[in-house]
Amino acid sequence: TQLLEQSPQFLSIQEGENLTVYCNSSSVFSSLQWYRQEPGEGPVLLVTVVTGGEVKKLKRLTFQFGDARKDSSLHITAAQPGDTGLYLCAGKGAGSYQLTFGKGTKLSVIP
Amino acid sequence: NAGVTQTPKFQVLKTGQSMTLQCAQDMNHNSMYWYRQDPGMGLRLIYYSASEGTTDKGEVPNGYNVSRLNKREFSLRLESAAPSQTSVYFCASSADYGQGVDAFFGQGTRLTVV
């Protein structure tokens, strides 16, 4: 079973601050995805990374896939209240149909 | 575009009752999934269907059955509901199982078993 550990579990910051959340595993993934989930809604895909060392930017969000494809990070610059939500990482092993999800990081951005 | 549609959105069952959760996608995706989400446990895969006509067990299949009715629809059945099945259930779909596949989720069904 491939496990994904996310840290921190909870994060509360002031508007305008920067933050990084982490997603780590002892397993290698062929791809890794980040989702954001708001209360009462399903997860919404933010990004997919597939190449070791890959960096993708989505406005104020920067995603990085580790060189060994075992870990990933999400960095948010100048957080805004609209960034509040549950951030989930999910990894897929080579040849697998299954996405393995981490337990998530619950982010609160205080105005 | 509707994307992934789940029905019902809320349901309360008594222990031992049965019900079917419905899921339909309009994106012509090959693969469909059922997950449950519990506090502190993250999303766990119950069953998946890689393509029309095939279904396979995921991480937590006990107490559930599924049917891939056609390419669009994938249903989840609880034959005899138990309080441990109280959860939020999400259906998802993806174009294929290849590398970097993007999954799209429905809004969820909130099920309480009393």
Tab-separated table of C-alpha atoms in Angstrom:
chain	number	residue	atom	x	y	z
A	1	THR	CA	0.000	0.000	0.000
A	2	GLN	CA	1.377	3.372	-0.989
A	3	LEU	CA	0.995	5.988	1.740
A	4	LEU	CA	1.126	9.756	1.440
A	5	GLU	CA	1.842	11.824	4.543
A	6	GLN	CA	0.792	15.470	4.464
A	7	SER	CA	2.084	18.142	6.806
A	8	PRO	CA	1.094	20.193	8.562
A	9	GLN	CA	-2.366	18.810	9.283
A	10	PHE	CA	-3.715	22.259	10.188
A	11	LEU	CA	-2.437	25.720	9.314
A	12	SER	CA	-3.849	29.090	10.310
A	13	ILE	CA	-2.158	32.192	8.933
A	14	GLN	CA	-2.801	35.881	8.393
A	15	GLU	CA	-3.684	37.285	5.007
A	16	GLY	CA	-0.541	38.206	3.088
A	17	GLU	CA	1.709	35.559	4.633
A	18	ASN	CA	3.473	32.832	2.679
A	19	LEU	CA	3.123	29.130	3.420
A	20	THR	CA	4.288	25.722	2.282
A	21	VAL	CA	2.558	22.380	2.709
A	22	TYR	CA	4.257	19.066	2.141
A	23	CYS	CA	3.335	15.662	0.798
A	24	ASN	CA	5.791	12.823	1.445
A	25	SER	CA	5.969	9.112	0.746
A	26	SER	CA	8.435	6.236	0.769
A	27	SER	CA	6.947	5.088	-2.554
A	28	VAL	CA	7.614	6.329	-6.063
A	29	PHE	CA	4.666	7.772	-7.951
A	30	SER	CA	4.281	8.134	-11.703
A	31	SER	CA	2.246	11.283	-11.132
A	32	LEU	CA	1.109	13.406	-8.254
A	33	GLN	CA	-1.848	15.735	-8.030
A	34	TRP	CA	-2.979	18.506	-5.735
A	35	TYR	CA	-6.635	19.196	-5.034
A	36	ARG	CA	-8.462	21.843	-3.035
A	37	GLN	CA	-11.712	20.995	-1.313
A	38	GLU	CA	-14.134	23.505	0.160
A	39	PRO	CA	-16.765	22.576	2.781
A	40	GLY	CA	-19.688	20.691	1.276
A	41	GLU	CA	-17.987	20.274	-2.082
A	42	GLY	CA	-15.937	17.659	-3.868
A	43	PRO	CA	-12.168	18.037	-4.395
A	44	VAL	CA	-11.177	20.206	-7.346
A	45	LEU	CA	-7.985	19.455	-9.220
A	46	LEU	CA	-5.344	22.206	-9.064
A	47	VAL	CA	-2.385	20.625	-10.816
A	48	THR	CA	-0.792	17.381	-11.959
A	49	VAL	CA	2.981	16.869	-11.940
A	50	VAL	CA	4.560	13.913	-13.702
A	51	THR	CA	8.307	14.578	-14.060
A	52	GLY	CA	10.812	14.415	-11.205
A	53	GLY	CA	11.972	17.940	-10.341
A	54	GLU	CA	9.053	19.517	-12.168
A	55	VAL	CA	7.836	22.928	-10.991
A	56	LYS	CA	4.454	24.315	-11.982
A	57	LYS	CA	3.002	27.701	-11.149
A	58	LEU	CA	-0.647	28.609	-10.949
A	59	LYS	CA	-0.884	32.336	-10.146
A	60	ARG	CA	0.268	32.558	-6.484
A	61	LEU	CA	0.578	28.773	-6.096
A	62	THR	CA	3.833	26.938	-6.860
A	63	PHE	CA	3.930	23.157	-7.000
A	64	GLN	CA	7.083	21.060	-7.005
A	65	PHE	CA	7.570	17.333	-7.579
A	66	GLY	CA	10.640	15.857	-5.918
A	67	ASP	CA	13.515	14.581	-8.044
A	68	ALA	CA	12.880	11.020	-6.881
A	69	ARG	CA	9.106	11.397	-7.415
A	70	LYS	CA	8.403	10.483	-3.781
A	71	ASP	CA	7.410	13.891	-2.474
A	72	SER	CA	5.835	17.175	-3.430
A	73	SER	CA	5.267	20.630	-2.018
A	74	LEU	CA	2.732	23.390	-2.497
A	75	HIS	CA	3.822	26.964	-1.797
A	76	ILE	CA	1.328	29.818	-1.604
A	77	THR	CA	2.592	33.381	-1.821
A	78	ALA	CA	0.661	36.202	-0.172
A	79	ALA	CA	-2.220	34.029	0.989
A	80	GLN	CA	-5.746	35.360	0.661
A	81	PRO	CA	-8.968	34.369	2.485
A	82	GLY	CA	-10.137	32.726	-0.745
A	83	ASP	CA	-7.280	30.209	-0.371
A	84	THR	CA	-8.985	28.752	2.697
A	85	GLY	CA	-9.806	25.082	2.283
A	86	LEU	CA	-8.564	21.512	2.550
A	87	TYR	CA	-5.549	20.782	0.351
A	88	LEU	CA	-5.146	17.170	-0.683
A	89	CYS	CA	-2.291	15.490	-2.490
A	90	ALA	CA	-2.862	12.274	-4.412
A	91	GLY	CA	-0.380	9.970	-6.074
A	92	LYS	CA	-0.673	7.292	-8.703
A	93	GLY	CA	1.751	4.409	-9.097
A	94	ALA	CA	2.920	3.265	-12.513
A	95	GLY	CA	0.319	1.086	-14.235
A	96	SER	CA	-2.188	1.626	-11.433
A	97	TYR	CA	-5.760	2.833	-11.733
A	98	GLN	CA	-5.829	3.948	-8.131
A	99	LEU	CA	-5.167	7.394	-6.738
A	100	THR	CA	-3.832	7.269	-3.178
A	101	PHE	CA	-4.789	10.348	-1.194
A	102	GLY	CA	-3.083	11.995	1.724
A	103	LYS	CA	-5.235	13.039	4.700
A	104	GLY	CA	-5.010	16.681	3.768
A	105	THR	CA	-3.874	20.039	5.154
A	106	LYS	CA	-6.654	22.274	6.415
A	107	LEU	CA	-5.710	25.891	5.688
A	108	SER	CA	-7.384	28.922	7.223
A	109	VAL	CA	-6.390	32.374	6.018
A	110	ILE	CA	-7.527	35.077	8.413
A	111	PRO	CA	-8.345	38.508	6.954
B	1	ASN	CA	-21.343	21.308	-18.436
B	2	ALA	CA	-22.549	19.228	-15.481
B	3	GLY	CA	-19.344	17.154	-15.091
B	4	VAL	CA	-19.958	14.477	-12.445
B	5	THR	CA	-23.446	14.354	-10.921
B	6	GLN	CA	-24.281	12.391	-7.787
B	7	THR	CA	-27.695	11.632	-6.334
B	8	PRO	CA	-28.920	11.918	-3.680
B	9	LYS	CA	-26.967	14.684	-1.916
B	10	PHE	CA	-28.147	13.651	1.553
B	11	GLN	CA	-29.566	10.393	2.930
B	12	VAL	CA	-30.422	8.954	6.321
B	13	LEU	CA	-30.784	5.183	6.584
B	14	LYS	CA	-31.665	2.824	9.382
B	15	THR	CA	-29.281	-0.023	10.125
B	16	GLY	CA	-30.013	-2.909	7.778
B	17	GLN	CA	-31.670	-0.851	5.059
B	18	SER	CA	-30.330	-0.875	1.531
B	19	MET	CA	-29.796	1.918	-0.953
B	20	THR	CA	-28.046	2.775	-4.199
B	21	LEU	CA	-25.972	5.880	-4.780
B	22	GLN	CA	-26.092	7.069	-8.357
B	23	CYS	CA	-23.300	8.728	-10.338
B	24	ALA	CA	-23.250	9.967	-13.914
B	25	GLN	CA	-20.583	11.811	-15.911
B	26	ASP	CA	-20.971	13.651	-19.188
B	27	MET	CA	-17.279	13.970	-20.111
B	28	ASN	CA	-17.030	10.667	-22.038
B	29	HIS	CA	-14.517	9.389	-19.485
B	30	ASN	CA	-13.457	5.752	-19.453
B	31	SER	CA	-12.667	5.367	-15.753
B	32	MET	CA	-14.925	5.963	-12.764
B	33	TYR	CA	-14.352	5.671	-9.025
B	34	TRP	CA	-16.164	5.622	-5.700
B	35	TYR	CA	-14.449	7.067	-2.616
B	36	ARG	CA	-15.517	7.614	0.962
B	37	GLN	CA	-14.225	10.483	3.074
B	38	ASP	CA	-14.134	10.264	6.845
B	39	PRO	CA	-12.683	12.761	9.326
B	40	GLY	CA	-8.983	12.132	9.860
B	41	MET	CA	-8.927	9.327	7.268
B	42	GLY	CA	-8.744	11.185	3.995
B	43	LEU	CA	-10.296	9.814	0.821
B	44	ARG	CA	-10.314	6.028	0.530
B	45	LEU	CA	-11.109	4.145	-2.662
B	46	ILE	CA	-14.042	1.727	-2.417
B	47	TYR	CA	-14.349	0.436	-5.995
B	48	TYR	CA	-13.301	1.577	-9.414
B	49	SER	CA	-14.118	0.838	-13.022
B	50	ALA	CA	-11.233	1.248	-15.448
B	51	SER	CA	-13.565	0.974	-18.430
B	52	GLU	CA	-17.122	0.069	-19.300
B	53	GLY	CA	-17.787	-3.542	-18.347
B	54	THR	CA	-15.056	-3.847	-15.705
B	55	THR	CA	-15.045	-3.205	-11.970
B	56	ASP	CA	-12.402	-3.807	-9.313
B	57	LYS	CA	-12.079	-3.529	-5.560
B	58	GLY	CA	-10.250	-0.653	-3.993
B	59	GLU	CA	-8.956	-0.204	-0.467
B	60	VAL	CA	-12.255	-0.577	1.462
B	61	PRO	CA	-14.781	-2.639	-0.580
B	62	ASN	CA	-16.444	-4.648	2.197
B	63	GLY	CA	-20.183	-3.979	2.515
B	64	TYR	CA	-20.473	-2.427	-0.942
B	65	ASN	CA	-21.263	-3.503	-4.483
B	66	VAL	CA	-20.995	-1.532	-7.722
B	67	SER	CA	-22.418	-1.599	-11.218
B	68	ARG	CA	-20.989	0.091	-14.278
B	69	LEU	CA	-24.311	0.439	-16.066
B	70	ASN	CA	-22.824	2.036	-19.191
B	71	LYS	CA	-19.982	4.411	-19.981
B	72	ARG	CA	-21.744	7.307	-18.245
B	73	GLU	CA	-23.091	5.696	-15.076
B	74	PHE	CA	-21.488	3.984	-12.088
B	75	SER	CA	-23.621	3.104	-9.073
B	76	LEU	CA	-22.685	2.098	-5.526
B	77	ARG	CA	-24.995	-0.159	-3.521
B	78	LEU	CA	-25.154	-0.738	0.201
B	79	GLU	CA	-27.056	-4.001	0.706
B	80	SER	CA	-27.387	-3.805	4.490
B	81	ALA	CA	-26.287	-0.459	5.849
B	82	ALA	CA	-24.241	-0.283	9.056
B	83	PRO	CA	-23.393	2.733	11.242
B	84	SER	CA	-19.723	2.313	10.170
B	85	GLN	CA	-20.822	3.273	6.664
B	86	THR	CA	-21.798	6.759	7.806
B	87	SER	CA	-19.578	8.911	5.615
B	88	VAL	CA	-19.417	11.295	2.692
B	89	TYR	CA	-19.266	9.404	-0.593
B	90	PHE	CA	-17.652	10.862	-3.698
B	91	CYS	CA	-17.820	9.641	-7.247
B	92	ALA	CA	-15.045	10.625	-9.642
B	93	SER	CA	-14.158	10.050	-13.267
B	94	SER	CA	-11.048	10.308	-15.422
B	95	ALA	CA	-10.305	10.001	-19.108
B	96	ASP	CA	-7.986	7.015	-18.746
B	97	TYR	CA	-5.580	5.415	-16.318
B	98	GLY	CA	-2.421	6.660	-17.934
B	99	GLN	CA	0.223	8.851	-16.407
B	100	GLY	CA	-0.947	12.203	-15.138
B	101	VAL	CA	-4.628	11.387	-15.334
B	102	ASP	CA	-6.888	14.148	-14.033
B	103	ALA	CA	-9.809	13.080	-11.864
B	104	PHE	CA	-13.023	15.075	-11.599
B	105	PHE	CA	-15.236	14.706	-8.546
B	106	GLY	CA	-18.929	15.057	-7.882
B	107	GLN	CA	-20.285	17.100	-4.991
B	108	GLY	CA	-20.729	14.121	-2.713
B	109	THR	CA	-23.496	12.189	-0.960
B	110	ARG	CA	-23.697	12.658	2.789
B	111	LEU	CA	-24.957	9.384	4.264
B	112	THR	CA	-25.918	8.825	7.877
B	113	VAL	CA	-26.776	5.339	9.128
B	114	VAL	CA	-28.605	5.279	12.454
